[in-house]
Amino acid sequence: MKEDLIQKTAEAVLRSNKVVAFTGAGISVESGIPDFRSAGGLWERFDPAEYATIEAFHANPQKVWTMLREMGNLLESSRPNPAHTALAQLEKMGHIRSVITQNIDHLHQDAGNTRVIEYHGSHKRLICLSCGRQYEKGEVSLDTLPPLCRCTGVLKPTVVFFGEPIPWGAHLQAMEEARDCEVMLVVGTSAIVSPACDIPVMAKRGGAVVVEVNREETQLTRYVSDWILKGSAARTLQAVLDRVTGLRGS
Ligand code: APR
């Protein structure tokens, strides 16, 4: 069953130069970064109501920064896994035109994808809540929390917290990519956080083939996805890449 679907996915990718990948935390689990909602995920250790809303950040930036610093150290030490490198190779081969990611870990760029839309921002940049000045993370010491701007305002990662708007440019680009793509690979997302979860729906409405890659079914599986490749993102996307490579050679 899965072999047939790998073949079907590879044939769909092979026929198109308008493949878009839409990714969530599950694609980075095999890089050692826990996702949010699986057993042992981040939200089991840190209550999102206390650590992931913009209200919580304003109420106690030092407390939220303790989690951010711990996560940041983990993200800095993580490397792309075969799922990321397969998507980068498929871009090099001319099939993938963009990656829309909910992840803030920068692993798609590290793997080599060049058109990455960071729908929920990035942990690599900080912004001052008072004057709006932006910093690269490496410019700022995290010895004392919260880190402060030169104007003495509190600095926050350019990560989208619950209660904050999606960066307008990223939203527009993601919608256009979803509307225009012919194939969308939806990889490692529970697809329950809005408005990100509308992106595969937009692709479907635009006539794309929507293929899920996930260890388990999601709410997309029955209503939006054309099929699901159940299993590890790393092994599955590597298998799709191998099949595309084989079909191109044959
Ligand atoms: N291979 C494939 N799928 C996996 C793997 C894996 N190795 N590990 C986990 N998954 C799947 C899980 O089954 C789940 O469906 O990845 C998904 C991860 O879901 P979430 O933890 O909810 O992460 P995500 O969908 O990215 O969350 C969306 O919620 O908390 C906010 O801003 C945060 O961007 C995040 C958003």
PDB file of C-alpha atoms and ligand atoms in Angstrom:
ATOM      1  CA  MET A   1       0.000   0.000   0.000  1.00  0.00           C
ATOM      2  CA  LYS A   2       2.568   2.562   1.038  1.00  0.00           C
ATOM      3  CA  GLU A   3       4.936   1.603  -1.795  1.00  0.00           C
ATOM      4  CA  ASP A   4       2.152   2.319  -4.297  1.00  0.00           C
ATOM      5  CA  LEU A   5       1.536   5.691  -2.682  1.00  0.00           C
ATOM      6  CA  ILE A   6       5.264   6.526  -2.726  1.00  0.00           C
ATOM      7  CA  GLN A   7       5.206   5.759  -6.464  1.00  0.00           C
ATOM      8  CA  LYS A   8       2.058   7.872  -6.942  1.00  0.00           C
ATOM      9  CA  THR A   9       3.644  10.771  -5.026  1.00  0.00           C
ATOM     10  CA  ALA A  10       6.886  10.550  -7.000  1.00  0.00           C
ATOM     11  CA  GLU A  11       4.962  10.564 -10.300  1.00  0.00           C
ATOM     12  CA  ALA A  12       2.963  13.639  -9.203  1.00  0.00           C
ATOM     13  CA  VAL A  13       6.166  15.446  -8.167  1.00  0.00           C
ATOM     14  CA  LEU A  14       7.969  14.406 -11.363  1.00  0.00           C
ATOM     15  CA  ARG A  15       5.231  15.906 -13.555  1.00  0.00           C
ATOM     16  CA  SER A  16       5.361  19.293 -11.807  1.00  0.00           C
ATOM     17  CA  ASN A  17       7.639  22.267 -11.273  1.00  0.00           C
ATOM     18  CA  LYS A  18       5.061  23.819  -8.985  1.00  0.00           C
ATOM     19  CA  VAL A  19       5.389  21.646  -5.894  1.00  0.00           C
ATOM     20  CA  VAL A  20       5.037  23.434  -2.555  1.00  0.00           C
ATOM     21  CA  ALA A  21       5.915  21.880   0.804  1.00  0.00           C
ATOM     22  CA  PHE A  22       3.936  22.963   3.853  1.00  0.00           C
ATOM     23  CA  THR A  23       5.704  21.832   7.029  1.00  0.00           C
ATOM     24  CA  GLY A  24       5.160  21.675  10.769  1.00  0.00           C
ATOM     25  CA  ALA A  25       7.140  20.629  13.831  1.00  0.00           C
ATOM     26  CA  GLY A  26       6.955  16.933  12.924  1.00  0.00           C
ATOM     27  CA  ILE A  27       9.530  17.377  10.144  1.00  0.00           C
ATOM     28  CA  SER A  28      12.116  18.484  12.723  1.00  0.00           C
ATOM     29  CA  VAL A  29      11.472  15.770  15.348  1.00  0.00           C
ATOM     30  CA  GLU A  30      14.164  13.577  13.737  1.00  0.00           C
ATOM     31  CA  SER A  31      16.566  16.503  14.162  1.00  0.00           C
ATOM     32  CA  GLY A  32      16.039  16.199  17.918  1.00  0.00           C
ATOM     33  CA  ILE A  33      13.513  19.029  18.285  1.00  0.00           C
ATOM     34  CA  PRO A  34      10.328  17.898  20.065  1.00  0.00           C
ATOM     35  CA  ASP A  35       7.069  18.828  18.390  1.00  0.00           C
ATOM     36  CA  PHE A  36       4.290  20.516  20.361  1.00  0.00           C
ATOM     37  CA  ARG A  37       1.373  18.141  20.678  1.00  0.00           C
ATOM     38  CA  SER A  38       2.691  14.567  20.423  1.00  0.00           C
ATOM     39  CA  ALA A  39       3.371  12.674  23.674  1.00  0.00           C
ATOM     40  CA  GLY A  40       6.432  14.292  25.266  1.00  0.00           C
ATOM     41  CA  GLY A  41       5.980  17.387  23.142  1.00  0.00           C
ATOM     42  CA  LEU A  42       6.841  20.914  24.174  1.00  0.00           C
ATOM     43  CA  TRP A  43       3.350  21.794  25.385  1.00  0.00           C
ATOM     44  CA  GLU A  44       3.534  18.923  27.897  1.00  0.00           C
ATOM     45  CA  ARG A  45       6.459  20.687  29.589  1.00  0.00           C
ATOM     46  CA  PHE A  46       5.486  24.306  29.057  1.00  0.00           C
ATOM     47  CA  ASP A  47       1.821  25.330  29.296  1.00  0.00           C
ATOM     48  CA  PRO A  48       1.210  27.362  26.101  1.00  0.00           C
ATOM     49  CA  ALA A  49      -1.142  29.634  28.045  1.00  0.00           C
ATOM     50  CA  GLU A  50       1.802  30.639  30.254  1.00  0.00           C
ATOM     51  CA  TYR A  51       4.598  30.604  27.656  1.00  0.00           C
ATOM     52  CA  ALA A  52       3.246  30.997  24.122  1.00  0.00           C
ATOM     53  CA  THR A  53       0.749  33.884  24.199  1.00  0.00           C
ATOM     54  CA  ILE A  54       1.715  37.515  23.652  1.00  0.00           C
ATOM     55  CA  GLU A  55      -0.184  38.374  26.857  1.00  0.00           C
ATOM     56  CA  ALA A  56       1.994  35.947  28.846  1.00  0.00           C
ATOM     57  CA  PHE A  57       5.108  37.483  27.293  1.00  0.00           C
ATOM     58  CA  HIS A  58       4.065  41.013  28.240  1.00  0.00           C
ATOM     59  CA  ALA A  59       3.062  39.886  31.755  1.00  0.00           C
ATOM     60  CA  ASN A  60       6.355  38.118  32.501  1.00  0.00           C
ATOM     61  CA  PRO A  61       8.998  38.380  29.751  1.00  0.00           C
ATOM     62  CA  GLN A  62      11.711  36.971  32.002  1.00  0.00           C
ATOM     63  CA  LYS A  63       9.742  33.738  32.623  1.00  0.00           C
ATOM     64  CA  VAL A  64       8.975  33.247  28.922  1.00  0.00           C
ATOM     65  CA  TRP A  65      12.575  34.003  28.007  1.00  0.00           C
ATOM     66  CA  THR A  66      13.788  31.125  30.242  1.00  0.00           C
ATOM     67  CA  MET A  67      11.865  28.732  27.951  1.00  0.00           C
ATOM     68  CA  LEU A  68      12.956  30.627  24.829  1.00  0.00           C
ATOM     69  CA  ARG A  69      16.638  30.437  25.858  1.00  0.00           C
ATOM     70  CA  GLU A  70      16.397  26.675  26.510  1.00  0.00           C
ATOM     71  CA  MET A  71      14.618  26.134  23.176  1.00  0.00           C
ATOM     72  CA  GLY A  72      17.089  28.440  21.435  1.00  0.00           C
ATOM     73  CA  ASN A  73      20.084  26.399  22.641  1.00  0.00           C
ATOM     74  CA  LEU A  74      18.396  23.246  21.302  1.00  0.00           C
ATOM     75  CA  LEU A  75      17.607  24.907  17.950  1.00  0.00           C
ATOM     76  CA  GLU A  76      21.175  26.238  17.586  1.00  0.00           C
ATOM     77  CA  SER A  77      22.559  22.703  18.059  1.00  0.00           C
ATOM     78  CA  SER A  78      20.082  21.004  15.683  1.00  0.00           C
ATOM     79  CA  ARG A  79      20.868  20.022  12.095  1.00  0.00           C
ATOM     80  CA  PRO A  80      18.658  19.197   9.086  1.00  0.00           C
ATOM     81  CA  ASN A  81      17.527  15.560   8.836  1.00  0.00           C
ATOM     82  CA  PRO A  82      16.879  13.582   5.603  1.00  0.00           C
ATOM     83  CA  ALA A  83      13.363  15.029   5.386  1.00  0.00           C
ATOM     84  CA  HIS A  84      14.780  18.557   5.107  1.00  0.00           C
ATOM     85  CA  THR A  85      17.556  17.521   2.718  1.00  0.00           C
ATOM     86  CA  ALA A  86      15.115  15.652   0.474  1.00  0.00           C
ATOM     87  CA  LEU A  87      13.029  18.820   0.059  1.00  0.00           C
ATOM     88  CA  ALA A  88      16.195  20.820  -0.704  1.00  0.00           C
ATOM     89  CA  GLN A  89      17.257  18.267  -3.324  1.00  0.00           C
ATOM     90  CA  LEU A  90      13.775  18.353  -4.905  1.00  0.00           C
ATOM     91  CA  GLU A  91      14.160  22.128  -5.229  1.00  0.00           C
ATOM     92  CA  LYS A  92      17.568  21.663  -6.886  1.00  0.00           C
ATOM     93  CA  MET A  93      15.919  19.235  -9.326  1.00  0.00           C
ATOM     94  CA  GLY A  94      13.404  21.945 -10.238  1.00  0.00           C
ATOM     95  CA  HIS A  95      10.282  20.416  -8.667  1.00  0.00           C
ATOM     96  CA  ILE A  96       9.869  22.303  -5.367  1.00  0.00           C
ATOM     97  CA  ARG A  97       9.330  26.038  -5.869  1.00  0.00           C
ATOM     98  CA  SER A  98       8.836  27.006  -2.184  1.00  0.00           C
ATOM     99  CA  VAL A  99       8.557  25.753   1.371  1.00  0.00           C
ATOM    100  CA  ILE A 100       5.950  27.277   3.665  1.00  0.00           C
ATOM    101  CA  THR A 101       6.950  26.389   7.200  1.00  0.00           C
ATOM    102  CA  GLN A 102       5.320  26.895  10.593  1.00  0.00           C
ATOM    103  CA  ASN A 103       8.703  26.101  12.144  1.00  0.00           C
ATOM    104  CA  ILE A 104      11.083  28.712  13.524  1.00  0.00           C
ATOM    105  CA  ASP A 105      14.186  26.485  13.469  1.00  0.00           C
ATOM    106  CA  HIS A 106      15.680  27.651  10.126  1.00  0.00           C
ATOM    107  CA  LEU A 107      16.423  24.012   9.191  1.00  0.00           C
ATOM    108  CA  HIS A 108      14.942  24.304   5.687  1.00  0.00           C
ATOM    109  CA  GLN A 109      17.356  27.119   4.871  1.00  0.00           C
ATOM    110  CA  ASP A 110      20.214  25.194   6.509  1.00  0.00           C
ATOM    111  CA  ALA A 111      19.337  22.193   4.306  1.00  0.00           C
ATOM    112  CA  GLY A 112      19.512  24.366   1.170  1.00  0.00           C
ATOM    113  CA  ASN A 113      15.952  25.393   0.272  1.00  0.00           C
ATOM    114  CA  THR A 114      16.131  28.973  -1.012  1.00  0.00           C
ATOM    115  CA  ARG A 115      12.464  30.021  -1.074  1.00  0.00           C
ATOM    116  CA  VAL A 116      11.282  29.490   2.521  1.00  0.00           C
ATOM    117  CA  ILE A 117       8.250  31.343   3.877  1.00  0.00           C
ATOM    118  CA  GLU A 118       8.531  31.488   7.680  1.00  0.00           C
ATOM    119  CA  TYR A 119       4.836  31.701   8.475  1.00  0.00           C
ATOM    120  CA  HIS A 120       5.383  31.878  12.241  1.00  0.00           C
ATOM    121  CA  GLY A 121       8.613  33.898  12.119  1.00  0.00           C
ATOM    122  CA  SER A 122      12.123  32.903  13.156  1.00  0.00           C
ATOM    123  CA  HIS A 123      14.072  32.429  16.377  1.00  0.00           C
ATOM    124  CA  LYS A 124      17.115  34.005  14.684  1.00  0.00           C
ATOM    125  CA  ARG A 125      15.927  37.612  14.907  1.00  0.00           C
ATOM    126  CA  LEU A 126      14.801  39.751  17.855  1.00  0.00           C
ATOM    127  CA  ILE A 127      12.662  42.901  17.844  1.00  0.00           C
ATOM    128  CA  CYS A 128      12.333  45.693  20.409  1.00  0.00           C
ATOM    129  CA  LEU A 129       8.773  46.032  21.715  1.00  0.00           C
ATOM    130  CA  SER A 130       9.370  49.745  22.365  1.00  0.00           C
ATOM    131  CA  CYS A 131      11.223  51.141  19.342  1.00  0.00           C
ATOM    132  CA  GLY A 132      10.895  48.307  16.807  1.00  0.00           C
ATOM    133  CA  ARG A 133      14.657  47.988  16.244  1.00  0.00           C
ATOM    134  CA  GLN A 134      15.638  44.476  15.041  1.00  0.00           C
ATOM    135  CA  TYR A 135      18.721  42.478  16.004  1.00  0.00           C
ATOM    136  CA  GLU A 136      20.283  39.219  14.805  1.00  0.00           C
ATOM    137  CA  LYS A 137      20.180  36.846  17.782  1.00  0.00           C
ATOM    138  CA  GLY A 138      23.978  36.569  17.869  1.00  0.00           C
ATOM    139  CA  GLU A 139      24.265  40.322  18.515  1.00  0.00           C
ATOM    140  CA  VAL A 140      22.465  40.051  21.864  1.00  0.00           C
ATOM    141  CA  SER A 141      23.592  38.497  25.160  1.00  0.00           C
ATOM    142  CA  LEU A 142      21.070  36.231  26.880  1.00  0.00           C
ATOM    143  CA  ASP A 143      23.020  36.148  30.153  1.00  0.00           C
ATOM    144  CA  THR A 144      20.470  38.509  31.658  1.00  0.00           C
ATOM    145  CA  LEU A 145      16.760  37.982  30.849  1.00  0.00           C
ATOM    146  CA  PRO A 146      14.838  39.528  29.327  1.00  0.00           C
ATOM    147  CA  PRO A 147      17.416  40.975  26.871  1.00  0.00           C
ATOM    148  CA  LEU A 148      17.024  44.706  26.389  1.00  0.00           C
ATOM    149  CA  CYS A 149      17.329  47.025  23.392  1.00  0.00           C
ATOM    150  CA  ARG A 150      19.746  49.962  23.380  1.00  0.00           C
ATOM    151  CA  CYS A 151      16.664  52.065  24.074  1.00  0.00           C
ATOM    152  CA  THR A 152      16.117  49.815  27.175  1.00  0.00           C
ATOM    153  CA  GLY A 153      12.925  48.306  25.646  1.00  0.00           C
ATOM    154  CA  VAL A 154      12.320  44.543  26.040  1.00  0.00           C
ATOM    155  CA  LEU A 155      13.444  42.359  23.118  1.00  0.00           C
ATOM    156  CA  LYS A 156      11.241  39.514  21.767  1.00  0.00           C
ATOM    157  CA  PRO A 157      12.076  36.889  19.129  1.00  0.00           C
ATOM    158  CA  THR A 158      10.329  37.570  15.807  1.00  0.00           C
ATOM    159  CA  VAL A 159       8.311  34.409  16.505  1.00  0.00           C
ATOM    160  CA  VAL A 160       4.512  34.705  16.193  1.00  0.00           C
ATOM    161  CA  PHE A 161       2.998  34.178  19.633  1.00  0.00           C
ATOM    162  CA  PHE A 162      -0.638  33.173  20.045  1.00  0.00           C
ATOM    163  CA  GLY A 163      -2.610  36.418  19.933  1.00  0.00           C
ATOM    164  CA  GLU A 164      -0.220  38.041  17.422  1.00  0.00           C
ATOM    165  CA  PRO A 165      -0.945  38.512  13.714  1.00  0.00           C
ATOM    166  CA  ILE A 166       0.840  36.477  11.035  1.00  0.00           C
ATOM    167  CA  PRO A 167       3.464  38.678   9.292  1.00  0.00           C
ATOM    168  CA  TRP A 168       1.440  40.154   6.416  1.00  0.00           C
ATOM    169  CA  GLY A 169       4.097  39.512   3.768  1.00  0.00           C
ATOM    170  CA  ALA A 170       4.449  35.866   4.778  1.00  0.00           C
ATOM    171  CA  HIS A 171       0.683  35.382   4.778  1.00  0.00           C
ATOM    172  CA  LEU A 172       0.252  36.883   1.312  1.00  0.00           C
ATOM    173  CA  GLN A 173       3.155  34.876  -0.156  1.00  0.00           C
ATOM    174  CA  ALA A 174       1.878  31.655   1.424  1.00  0.00           C
ATOM    175  CA  MET A 175      -1.621  32.175   0.070  1.00  0.00           C
ATOM    176  CA  GLU A 176      -0.279  32.842  -3.444  1.00  0.00           C
ATOM    177  CA  GLU A 177       1.983  29.784  -3.353  1.00  0.00           C
ATOM    178  CA  ALA A 178      -0.863  27.605  -2.073  1.00  0.00           C
ATOM    179  CA  ARG A 179      -3.290  28.894  -4.694  1.00  0.00           C
ATOM    180  CA  ASP A 180      -0.852  28.417  -7.610  1.00  0.00           C
ATOM    181  CA  CYS A 181       0.770  25.093  -6.738  1.00  0.00           C
ATOM    182  CA  GLU A 182       0.002  21.798  -8.510  1.00  0.00           C
ATOM    183  CA  VAL A 183       1.174  19.535  -5.670  1.00  0.00           C
ATOM    184  CA  MET A 184       1.347  20.307  -1.939  1.00  0.00           C
ATOM    185  CA  LEU A 185       3.362  18.049   0.359  1.00  0.00           C
ATOM    186  CA  VAL A 186       1.954  18.586   3.876  1.00  0.00           C
ATOM    187  CA  VAL A 187       4.662  17.298   6.218  1.00  0.00           C
ATOM    188  CA  GLY A 188       4.563  16.860  10.002  1.00  0.00           C
ATOM    189  CA  THR A 189       1.734  19.130  11.043  1.00  0.00           C
ATOM    190  CA  SER A 190      -1.365  18.441  13.147  1.00  0.00           C
ATOM    191  CA  ALA A 191      -3.079  21.144  11.036  1.00  0.00           C
ATOM    192  CA  ILE A 192      -5.077  22.522  13.956  1.00  0.00           C
ATOM    193  CA  VAL A 193      -3.586  26.010  14.330  1.00  0.00           C
ATOM    194  CA  SER A 194      -5.271  28.740  12.311  1.00  0.00           C
ATOM    195  CA  PRO A 195      -4.726  30.455   9.917  1.00  0.00           C
ATOM    196  CA  ALA A 196      -1.833  28.130   8.968  1.00  0.00           C
ATOM    197  CA  CYS A 197      -4.192  25.161   8.705  1.00  0.00           C
ATOM    198  CA  ASP A 198      -6.071  26.954   5.890  1.00  0.00           C
ATOM    199  CA  ILE A 199      -3.029  26.695   3.605  1.00  0.00           C
ATOM    200  CA  PRO A 200      -3.604  23.078   2.477  1.00  0.00           C
ATOM    201  CA  VAL A 201      -7.310  23.904   1.998  1.00  0.00           C
ATOM    202  CA  MET A 202      -6.313  26.832  -0.256  1.00  0.00           C
ATOM    203  CA  ALA A 203      -4.081  24.473  -2.282  1.00  0.00           C
ATOM    204  CA  LYS A 204      -6.894  21.950  -2.635  1.00  0.00           C
ATOM    205  CA  ARG A 205      -9.321  24.660  -3.770  1.00  0.00           C
ATOM    206  CA  GLY A 206      -6.722  25.709  -6.341  1.00  0.00           C
ATOM    207  CA  GLY A 207      -6.790  22.218  -7.829  1.00  0.00           C
ATOM    208  CA  ALA A 208      -3.557  20.862  -6.307  1.00  0.00           C
ATOM    209  CA  VAL A 209      -2.923  17.264  -5.343  1.00  0.00           C
ATOM    210  CA  VAL A 210      -2.483  17.350  -1.548  1.00  0.00           C
ATOM    211  CA  VAL A 211      -0.234  14.624  -0.082  1.00  0.00           C
ATOM    212  CA  GLU A 212       0.182  14.289   3.674  1.00  0.00           C
ATOM    213  CA  VAL A 213       3.318  12.900   5.305  1.00  0.00           C
ATOM    214  CA  ASN A 214       2.624  12.151   8.967  1.00  0.00           C
ATOM    215  CA  ARG A 215       2.996   9.419  11.558  1.00  0.00           C
ATOM    216  CA  GLU A 216      -0.758   9.597  12.099  1.00  0.00           C
ATOM    217  CA  GLU A 217      -3.925  10.880  10.454  1.00  0.00           C
ATOM    218  CA  THR A 218      -5.011  14.479  11.010  1.00  0.00           C
ATOM    219  CA  GLN A 219      -8.209  16.415  10.376  1.00  0.00           C
ATOM    220  CA  LEU A 220      -6.907  17.059   6.851  1.00  0.00           C
ATOM    221  CA  THR A 221      -6.624  13.379   6.031  1.00  0.00           C
ATOM    222  CA  ARG A 222     -10.276  12.707   5.377  1.00  0.00           C
ATOM    223  CA  TYR A 223     -11.457  16.089   4.087  1.00  0.00           C
ATOM    224  CA  VAL A 224      -8.521  17.664   2.229  1.00  0.00           C
ATOM    225  CA  SER A 225      -5.657  15.249   1.523  1.00  0.00           C
ATOM    226  CA  ASP A 226      -5.720  13.087  -1.578  1.00  0.00           C
ATOM    227  CA  TRP A 227      -3.667  10.486   0.296  1.00  0.00           C
ATOM    228  CA  ILE A 228      -1.423  10.148   3.344  1.00  0.00           C
ATOM    229  CA  LEU A 229       2.045   8.615   3.452  1.00  0.00           C
ATOM    230  CA  LYS A 230       1.976   7.309   7.012  1.00  0.00           C
ATOM    231  CA  GLY A 231       5.335   7.105   8.739  1.00  0.00           C
ATOM    232  CA  SER A 232       8.508   8.980   9.555  1.00  0.00           C
ATOM    233  CA  ALA A 233       9.005  12.174   7.578  1.00  0.00           C
ATOM    234  CA  ALA A 234      12.728  11.457   7.171  1.00  0.00           C
ATOM    235  CA  ARG A 235      12.314   7.938   5.782  1.00  0.00           C
ATOM    236  CA  THR A 236       9.243   8.806   3.704  1.00  0.00           C
ATOM    237  CA  LEU A 237      10.616  11.915   1.987  1.00  0.00           C
ATOM    238  CA  GLN A 238      13.928  10.165   1.352  1.00  0.00           C
ATOM    239  CA  ALA A 239      11.951   7.336  -0.303  1.00  0.00           C
ATOM    240  CA  VAL A 240      10.012   9.829  -2.446  1.00  0.00           C
ATOM    241  CA  LEU A 241      13.276  11.524  -3.496  1.00  0.00           C
ATOM    242  CA  ASP A 242      14.862   8.158  -4.373  1.00  0.00           C
ATOM    243  CA  ARG A 243      11.823   7.245  -6.481  1.00  0.00           C
ATOM    244  CA  VAL A 244      11.783  10.613  -8.297  1.00  0.00           C
ATOM    245  CA  THR A 245      15.505  10.245  -8.980  1.00  0.00           C
ATOM    246  CA  GLY A 246      14.941   6.730 -10.301  1.00  0.00           C
ATOM    247  CA  LEU A 247      12.062   7.795 -12.549  1.00  0.00           C
ATOM    248  CA  ARG A 248      14.109  10.685 -13.960  1.00  0.00           C
ATOM    249  CA  GLY A 249      16.930   8.302 -14.723  1.00  0.00           C
ATOM    250  CA  SER A 250      14.678   5.738 -16.402  1.00  0.00           C
TER     251      SER A 250
HETATM  252  N1  APR B   1       7.389  12.083  11.036  1.00  0.00           N
HETATM  253  C1  APR B   1       6.180  12.503  10.565  1.00  0.00           C
HETATM  254  N2  APR B   1       5.265  13.168  11.325  1.00  0.00           N
HETATM  255  C2  APR B   1       5.598  13.412  12.607  1.00  0.00           C
HETATM  256  C3  APR B   1       6.830  13.013  13.169  1.00  0.00           C
HETATM  257  C4  APR B   1       7.743  12.321  12.318  1.00  0.00           C
HETATM  258  N3  APR B   1       8.935  11.914  12.772  1.00  0.00           N
HETATM  259  N4  APR B   1       6.836  13.397  14.485  1.00  0.00           N
HETATM  260  C5  APR B   1       5.666  14.023  14.712  1.00  0.00           C
HETATM  261  N5  APR B   1       4.921  14.031  13.593  1.00  0.00           N
HETATM  262  C6  APR B   1       3.606  14.648  13.405  1.00  0.00           C
HETATM  263  C7  APR B   1       2.634  14.432  14.537  1.00  0.00           C
HETATM  264  O1  APR B   1       1.875  13.255  14.320  1.00  0.00           O
HETATM  265  C8  APR B   1       1.756  15.696  14.445  1.00  0.00           C
HETATM  266  O2  APR B   1       0.670  15.484  13.560  1.00  0.00           O
HETATM  267  O3  APR B   1       3.824  16.044  13.337  1.00  0.00           O
HETATM  268  C9  APR B   1       2.691  16.744  13.843  1.00  0.00           C
HETATM  269  C10 APR B   1       3.164  17.787  14.840  1.00  0.00           C
HETATM  270  O4  APR B   1       2.043  18.523  15.261  1.00  0.00           O
HETATM  271  P1  APR B   1       2.241  19.731  16.299  1.00  0.00           P
HETATM  272  O5  APR B   1       3.105  19.282  17.413  1.00  0.00           O
HETATM  273  O6  APR B   1       0.866  20.253  16.592  1.00  0.00           O
HETATM  274  O7  APR B   1       3.082  20.814  15.491  1.00  0.00           O
HETATM  275  P2  APR B   1       2.560  21.843  14.394  1.00  0.00           P
HETATM  276  O8  APR B   1       1.468  21.247  13.574  1.00  0.00           O
HETATM  277  O9  APR B   1       3.748  22.340  13.667  1.00  0.00           O
HETATM  278  O10 APR B   1       1.968  23.038  15.305  1.00  0.00           O
HETATM  279  C11 APR B   1       1.523  24.190  14.614  1.00  0.00           C
HETATM  280  O11 APR B   1       1.258  25.286  16.754  1.00  0.00           O
HETATM  281  O12 APR B   1       2.112  25.638  18.845  1.00  0.00           O
HETATM  282  C12 APR B   1       1.951  26.209  17.589  1.00  0.00           C
HETATM  283  O13 APR B   1       3.279  27.861  16.602  1.00  0.00           O
HETATM  284  C13 APR B   1       3.280  26.503  16.963  1.00  0.00           C
HETATM  285  O14 APR B   1       3.915  26.320  14.641  1.00  0.00           O
HETATM  286  C14 APR B   1       3.299  25.637  15.718  1.00  0.00           C
HETATM  287  C15 APR B   1       1.827  25.398  15.456  1.00  0.00           C
END
